[in-house]
Short mmCIF file of C-alpha atoms and ligand atoms in Angstrom, two decimals:
data_model
loop_
_atom_site.label_atom_id
_atom_site.label_comp_id
_atom_site.label_asym_id
_atom_site.label_seq_id
_atom_site.Cartn_x
_atom_site.Cartn_y
_atom_site.Cartn_z
CA MET A 15 61.11 43.99 -72.51
CA LEU A 16 63.30 41.78 -75.57
CA VAL A 17 61.71 39.17 -77.68
CA TYR A 18 63.41 36.77 -78.72
CA PHE A 19 61.66 35.49 -82.11
CA SER A 20 62.23 34.83 -85.01
CA PRO A 21 60.20 33.05 -88.39
CA VAL A 22 62.90 30.08 -88.63
CA PHE A 23 60.55 28.74 -84.55
CA LYS A 24 57.78 28.92 -87.20
CA ASN A 25 59.17 26.63 -89.37
CA HIS A 26 59.06 22.76 -87.26
CA VAL A 27 55.79 22.58 -88.86
CA PRO A 28 53.20 18.96 -88.32
CA PRO A 29 52.40 16.70 -91.12
CA TYR A 30 48.82 16.68 -89.95
CA ARG A 31 46.41 18.73 -87.56
CA HIS A 32 48.17 19.35 -83.89
CA PRO A 33 47.94 21.45 -80.78
CA GLU A 34 51.42 22.85 -81.48
CA ALA A 35 51.92 24.84 -84.43
CA PRO A 36 53.79 27.44 -86.10
CA ASP A 37 50.88 29.54 -85.31
CA ARG A 38 50.98 30.28 -81.97
CA LEU A 39 53.46 32.19 -82.34
CA ASP A 40 51.62 34.50 -84.29
CA HIS A 41 49.41 34.83 -81.37
CA LEU A 42 52.48 35.33 -78.75
CA LEU A 43 53.22 38.54 -81.03
CA GLN A 44 50.46 40.13 -81.67
CA GLY A 45 50.34 40.35 -77.61
CA ALA A 46 54.34 41.83 -77.03
CA GLN A 47 54.01 44.29 -79.81
CA ALA A 48 50.19 45.25 -78.16
CA ALA A 49 52.34 45.53 -75.08
CA GLY A 50 55.12 47.45 -76.59
CA ALA A 51 57.61 44.61 -76.19
CA VAL A 52 60.60 45.05 -79.11
CA VAL A 53 61.33 41.97 -80.97
CA LYS A 54 64.93 40.77 -81.85
CA GLU A 55 65.74 38.47 -84.12
CA PRO A 56 68.54 35.69 -82.72
CA LYS A 57 71.36 34.31 -84.62
CA LEU A 58 72.62 30.81 -84.59
CA ARG A 59 76.25 30.38 -82.78
CA GLU A 60 78.89 28.45 -84.00
CA ASP A 61 78.27 26.65 -80.44
CA THR A 62 75.15 25.14 -80.62
CA ARG A 63 76.26 21.59 -81.05
CA ARG A 64 78.33 21.79 -78.29
CA LEU A 65 75.19 23.36 -75.83
CA ILE A 66 73.05 20.62 -77.29
CA GLU A 67 75.18 18.08 -76.09
CA LEU A 68 75.02 18.88 -73.08
CA ALA A 69 71.73 17.65 -71.65
CA HIS A 70 71.34 15.31 -74.48
CA GLU A 71 73.28 11.65 -76.42
CA LYS A 72 75.16 12.62 -79.08
CA SER A 73 73.35 9.14 -81.15
CA TYR A 74 69.55 11.47 -79.76
CA ILE A 75 71.25 14.07 -81.50
CA GLU A 76 72.13 12.49 -84.47
CA LEU A 77 68.80 10.91 -84.68
CA VAL A 78 66.96 14.08 -85.04
CA LYS A 79 69.06 15.20 -87.53
CA ARG A 80 68.47 12.27 -90.03
CA LEU A 81 64.36 12.57 -89.45
CA CYS A 82 64.98 15.96 -90.37
CA GLN A 83 66.75 15.41 -93.17
CA SER A 84 63.96 12.63 -94.07
CA GLY A 85 61.72 15.74 -94.42
CA HIS A 86 57.99 15.06 -92.42
CA ALA A 87 58.59 12.16 -89.68
CA SER A 88 57.04 11.36 -86.32
CA ILE A 89 59.35 10.60 -83.66
CA ASP A 90 56.45 8.71 -82.17
CA GLY A 91 52.79 9.45 -81.61
CA ASP A 92 53.22 12.71 -80.34
CA THR A 93 56.13 14.71 -81.74
CA TYR A 94 56.46 15.08 -85.07
CA ILE A 95 59.27 16.52 -86.88
CA SER A 96 59.58 18.28 -90.11
CA GLN A 97 62.79 19.88 -92.71
CA GLY A 98 62.38 22.87 -90.55
CA THR A 99 62.51 20.88 -87.20
CA CYS A 100 66.25 20.98 -86.60
CA ASP A 101 66.98 25.00 -87.73
CA ALA A 102 63.97 25.96 -85.54
CA ALA A 103 65.16 23.86 -82.90
CA THR A 104 68.84 24.36 -82.76
CA LEU A 105 68.37 28.44 -82.98
CA ALA A 106 66.07 27.66 -79.84
CA VAL A 107 69.24 27.14 -78.29
CA SER A 108 70.90 30.02 -79.11
CA ALA A 109 68.72 32.04 -78.52
CA ILE A 110 68.66 31.01 -74.71
CA ALA A 111 72.84 31.22 -74.69
CA ASP A 112 72.27 35.07 -75.68
CA VAL A 113 69.99 35.85 -73.47
CA LEU A 114 71.94 33.92 -70.42
CA ASP A 115 75.32 35.79 -71.24
CA ARG A 116 73.39 39.27 -71.11
CA ARG A 117 72.06 38.69 -67.66
CA GLU A 118 68.77 40.82 -68.50
CA THR A 119 65.14 40.00 -68.50
CA ALA A 120 63.87 38.11 -71.92
CA LEU A 121 61.40 35.96 -73.81
CA VAL A 122 62.13 33.80 -75.60
CA ALA A 123 59.24 32.96 -77.97
CA ALA A 124 60.76 29.54 -78.95
CA ARG A 125 59.39 26.26 -80.74
CA PRO A 126 59.03 23.46 -80.77
CA PRO A 127 58.91 23.40 -76.87
CA GLY A 128 61.70 21.33 -74.87
CA HIS A 129 60.36 20.54 -71.40
CA HIS A 130 59.91 16.44 -71.89
CA ALA A 131 62.80 15.68 -73.74
CA GLY A 132 65.35 13.63 -72.16
CA PHE A 133 68.43 12.24 -72.04
CA ALA A 134 68.14 10.49 -75.50
CA GLY A 135 64.47 11.52 -76.25
CA ARG A 136 61.59 10.26 -74.31
CA ALA A 137 61.85 11.04 -70.44
CA LEU A 138 61.59 8.73 -67.16
CA THR A 139 58.25 6.67 -67.53
CA ALA A 140 56.44 8.70 -70.35
CA PRO A 141 55.21 7.07 -72.88
CA THR A 142 56.27 10.58 -75.79
CA GLN A 143 58.34 12.85 -76.65
CA GLY A 144 54.54 15.05 -75.39
CA PHE A 145 55.53 17.44 -78.82
CA CYS A 146 59.74 18.16 -77.38
CA ILE A 147 62.72 18.25 -79.27
CA PHE A 148 65.63 19.26 -76.93
CA ASN A 149 65.76 20.91 -74.00
CA THR A 150 66.46 24.38 -74.30
CA ALA A 151 65.75 24.89 -70.42
CA ALA A 152 67.61 22.30 -69.03
CA ILE A 153 70.54 23.27 -71.54
CA GLY A 154 70.37 26.73 -70.54
CA ALA A 155 70.29 26.10 -67.29
CA LEU A 156 73.56 23.21 -67.88
CA TYR A 157 75.24 26.54 -70.22
CA ILE A 158 74.96 28.60 -66.56
CA GLY A 159 76.04 25.99 -64.21
CA ASP A 160 76.41 26.61 -60.13
CA GLY A 161 73.22 29.32 -59.28
CA ALA A 162 71.18 28.21 -62.11
CA ALA A 163 67.27 27.78 -61.51
CA VAL A 164 64.33 25.82 -63.60
CA LEU A 165 60.60 26.50 -62.56
CA ASP A 166 58.54 25.53 -64.41
CA VAL A 167 55.45 26.61 -64.23
CA ASP A 168 53.31 24.46 -67.47
CA VAL A 169 50.59 22.01 -66.52
CA HIS A 170 52.69 19.16 -67.23
CA HIS A 171 55.28 17.42 -65.44
CA GLY A 172 59.38 18.81 -67.28
CA ASN A 173 60.35 15.28 -67.39
CA GLY A 174 62.56 15.99 -69.04
CA THR A 175 64.15 18.66 -66.85
CA GLN A 176 64.15 16.34 -64.21
CA GLU A 177 65.52 13.42 -65.48
CA ILE A 178 68.36 15.44 -67.06
CA LEU A 179 68.91 17.76 -63.66
CA TYR A 180 68.12 15.20 -61.26
CA ASP A 181 71.15 14.44 -60.38
CA LYS A 182 73.10 18.12 -60.57
CA ASP A 183 72.89 20.86 -57.88
CA LEU A 184 71.04 23.04 -60.10
CA LEU A 185 67.46 24.37 -58.27
CA TYR A 186 64.23 22.85 -60.71
CA VAL A 187 61.26 23.56 -59.58
CA SER A 188 58.10 22.41 -61.43
CA THR A 189 54.01 22.75 -60.67
CA HIS A 190 51.67 21.18 -62.69
CA GLN A 191 48.35 18.64 -63.00
CA HIS A 192 49.21 15.86 -60.83
CA PRO A 193 50.58 12.78 -62.43
CA TYR A 194 47.01 10.56 -61.54
CA THR A 195 45.76 12.68 -63.97
CA LEU A 196 47.56 13.96 -66.19
CA TYR A 197 51.10 12.84 -69.26
CA PRO A 198 54.07 12.75 -68.06
CA GLY A 199 52.89 10.53 -65.03
CA THR A 200 55.97 12.10 -62.80
CA GLY A 201 56.20 14.55 -61.18
CA PHE A 202 55.64 13.60 -57.54
CA PRO A 203 56.58 14.97 -54.13
CA GLU A 204 59.21 12.49 -53.51
CA GLU A 205 61.40 12.58 -56.52
CA VAL A 206 63.78 15.23 -54.98
CA GLY A 207 66.86 14.47 -56.85
CA VAL A 208 70.09 12.12 -56.21
CA GLY A 209 73.18 12.13 -55.23
CA LYS A 210 74.58 15.65 -55.54
CA GLY A 211 71.56 16.74 -56.55
CA GLU A 212 69.17 15.80 -53.85
CA GLY A 213 67.19 17.73 -52.81
CA TYR A 214 67.25 20.33 -56.15
CA ASN A 215 64.70 18.78 -56.97
CA VAL A 216 60.95 20.02 -56.08
CA ASN A 217 57.42 19.02 -57.14
CA ILE A 218 54.37 20.09 -56.32
CA PRO A 219 51.00 18.46 -58.49
CA LEU A 220 48.20 20.45 -58.37
CA PRO A 221 44.84 18.14 -58.05
CA PRO A 222 42.53 18.89 -61.66
CA GLN A 223 40.83 22.09 -60.63
CA THR A 224 42.45 24.18 -58.60
CA GLY A 225 42.15 27.48 -58.67
CA ASP A 226 43.77 30.69 -58.02
CA ASP A 227 43.13 31.01 -54.27
CA LEU A 228 45.51 27.92 -53.68
CA TYR A 229 47.94 28.84 -56.19
CA VAL A 230 49.00 31.52 -54.39
CA LYS A 231 49.60 29.22 -51.54
CA VAL A 232 52.14 27.81 -53.62
CA VAL A 233 54.39 30.84 -54.41
CA ASP A 234 53.86 31.70 -50.78
CA GLU A 235 54.64 28.94 -49.16
CA VAL A 236 56.93 26.86 -51.09
CA ILE A 237 58.22 28.31 -54.15
CA VAL A 238 59.01 31.75 -52.92
CA PRO A 239 61.12 30.17 -49.60
CA VAL A 240 62.78 27.79 -51.88
CA LEU A 241 64.27 30.48 -54.47
CA ARG A 242 65.37 32.86 -51.75
CA GLN A 243 67.00 30.28 -49.33
CA TYR A 244 68.57 28.85 -53.20
CA GLY A 245 69.34 32.71 -54.15
CA PRO A 246 69.78 31.85 -57.79
CA ARG A 247 71.71 34.08 -60.52
CA VAL A 248 69.51 33.34 -62.63
CA VAL A 249 65.71 31.93 -63.30
CA ILE A 250 64.30 29.81 -66.30
CA ILE A 251 60.74 30.10 -66.33
CA SER A 252 59.84 26.87 -68.45
CA LEU A 253 56.42 29.12 -69.51
CA GLY A 254 53.39 26.76 -70.35
CA TRP A 255 50.17 28.35 -70.42
CA ASP A 256 48.36 25.16 -70.45
CA ALA A 257 47.39 25.28 -66.65
CA HIS A 258 44.89 27.83 -67.29
CA ARG A 259 41.59 26.92 -67.38
CA GLU A 260 40.74 27.67 -70.95
CA ASP A 261 42.91 25.42 -72.33
CA PRO A 262 41.58 22.89 -73.90
CA LEU A 263 44.38 19.88 -72.63
CA ALA A 264 44.32 20.29 -69.42
CA ASP A 265 41.88 20.59 -66.48
CA MET A 266 43.55 23.33 -64.35
CA ASN A 267 41.09 26.39 -62.58
CA LEU A 268 43.47 29.33 -62.85
CA THR A 269 43.34 32.58 -64.88
CA LEU A 270 46.55 34.61 -65.76
CA LYS A 271 46.54 36.06 -62.49
CA SER A 272 48.48 33.09 -61.06
CA TYR A 273 50.39 33.34 -63.55
CA LEU A 274 51.61 36.83 -63.69
CA TYR A 275 51.29 36.20 -59.24
CA VAL A 276 53.92 33.72 -59.78
CA PHE A 277 56.15 35.82 -62.23
CA ASP A 278 55.94 39.28 -59.83
CA ALA A 279 57.14 36.77 -57.09
CA VAL A 280 60.57 35.17 -58.82
CA LEU A 281 60.23 38.97 -60.65
CA LYS A 282 60.85 40.11 -56.84
CA LEU A 283 64.46 38.13 -56.60
CA GLN A 284 65.81 40.99 -58.57
CA THR A 285 67.77 38.60 -60.46
CA PRO A 286 68.09 38.00 -64.56
CA VAL A 287 64.67 36.07 -65.49
CA VAL A 288 64.33 34.12 -69.06
CA PHE A 289 60.98 33.66 -69.83
CA LEU A 290 60.79 30.05 -72.17
CA LEU A 291 57.89 29.57 -74.69
CA GLU A 292 56.54 25.51 -73.46
CA GLY A 293 52.95 24.74 -73.96
CA GLY A 294 49.13 26.24 -74.04
CA TYR A 295 46.94 25.66 -76.67
CA ASN A 296 44.18 28.38 -75.74
CA ARG A 297 45.57 30.43 -78.96
CA ASP A 298 44.14 33.81 -77.01
CA VAL A 299 45.21 32.92 -73.84
CA ILE A 300 48.31 32.75 -75.30
CA LYS A 301 47.65 36.26 -76.88
CA ARG A 302 46.48 38.01 -73.69
CA GLY A 303 48.73 36.39 -71.08
CA THR A 304 52.68 37.26 -72.99
CA TYR A 305 51.13 41.14 -73.48
CA ALA A 306 49.98 40.84 -69.55
CA LEU A 307 53.42 39.88 -68.84
CA VAL A 308 54.76 41.97 -71.13
CA ARG A 309 52.85 44.57 -69.28
CA LEU A 310 53.81 43.69 -65.23
CA VAL A 311 58.30 43.18 -66.68
CA GLU A 312 58.26 46.64 -68.12
CA HIS A 313 55.81 48.27 -66.52
CA GLY A 314 54.94 46.26 -62.79
CA GLU A 315 51.42 46.64 -64.23
CA PHE A 316 49.34 43.56 -62.70
CA ALA A 317 46.22 43.54 -65.24
CA PRO A 318 45.23 39.80 -65.41
CA GLY A 319 42.67 41.48 -66.39
CA GLU A 320 40.34 37.65 -65.41
CA SER A 321 38.73 37.13 -61.88
CA GLN A 322 40.39 35.63 -59.67
CA THR A 323 39.15 31.68 -59.30
CA GLU A 324 37.85 29.06 -56.12
CA THR A 325 38.69 26.13 -55.64
CA ASP A 326 35.98 23.78 -55.54
CA LEU A 327 35.69 21.58 -52.02
CA HIS A 328 36.48 18.41 -53.63
CA ALA A 329 39.48 19.39 -55.48
CA ARG A 330 40.29 21.69 -52.05
CA ARG A 331 40.74 18.58 -49.97
CA LYS A 332 42.72 17.08 -52.22
CA PHE A 333 45.46 20.08 -52.31
CA GLU A 334 45.51 19.99 -48.47
CA GLU A 335 46.83 16.01 -48.96
CA VAL A 336 49.19 17.29 -51.47
CA MET A 337 51.21 19.93 -49.74
CA ARG A 338 51.12 17.83 -46.96
CA GLU A 339 53.55 15.54 -48.16
CA VAL A 340 55.64 18.39 -50.45
CA LYS A 341 55.92 20.28 -46.97
CA THR A 342 57.80 16.15 -45.65
CA HIS A 343 59.73 15.62 -48.62
CA VAL A 344 60.57 19.38 -49.52
CA GLY A 345 60.69 20.44 -46.05
CA ARG A 346 63.30 18.00 -45.28
CA TYR A 347 65.36 20.84 -47.60
CA TRP A 348 64.62 24.15 -47.21
CA ARG A 349 63.06 26.31 -44.38
CA LEU A 350 58.29 26.20 -45.46
ZN1 ZN B 426 52.06 21.26 -71.17
#
């Protein structure tokens, strides 16, 4: 499995202690290399600016450029910009376009993350951009066009990706911790898309403390049926490791077993899958997760190295309520 990485992705540097820091990529690489992945360095493409403009307003792109030139700056209380941010964020866009051109299954190990970035920065009703600058996943989907699907397994709702793709007939499916309990506060099942995008936006909010035993049901009963019926030409996975039970920023009870389960289901569609790093702040989880991902893709080895978690009664009741809602809204467009 190819892993697209460049030291340039580490040049997005926080001015203060911040969970989204360059060393995340060191841990990712350790896991990838131990599993036998081949690391490839992406090159900056000439059409990158045009690609970014597929998803973002020119005024926003200019603002980001100005903030990069000014050195350390904050775009909001969560989201910083450093001198190297623009180089990193634009190279991330180049990397995903290259991978998509090659129609190959690969991991794009880029920073800064992107799924909270909307047309003009802050997306929908979110208070901040949640560490994100350019929405690489949405740009990738728009670059491919027909048949592109984004599956977002980050614990936070990809409000930026939803905003950008909302009126497009490109599939966006997200599992995330319930918006009542976590940033960015969107991602309800009734948000189904508008215009020709109606039905193509699928939100599956999960109660805090949902365990592996129930995540399997989400994969089998919603994600796989929708993806099969959509028939993607390529699947971009917005890969946040922060739905893991050991992540410091969220409250789920999932292990790597849930991650491998959903990855395996998507890989079985026999279509190229681009894994794109988003969040995930426990360094050990990033390392072990990447190792397990590469082993799964390369050898079909399903080895999470963790035992399955069970959901407690309280969360299970909430989960059942949410699944009924999801099936009502999503079931209007897809056979579940
Ligand atoms: Zn996240």
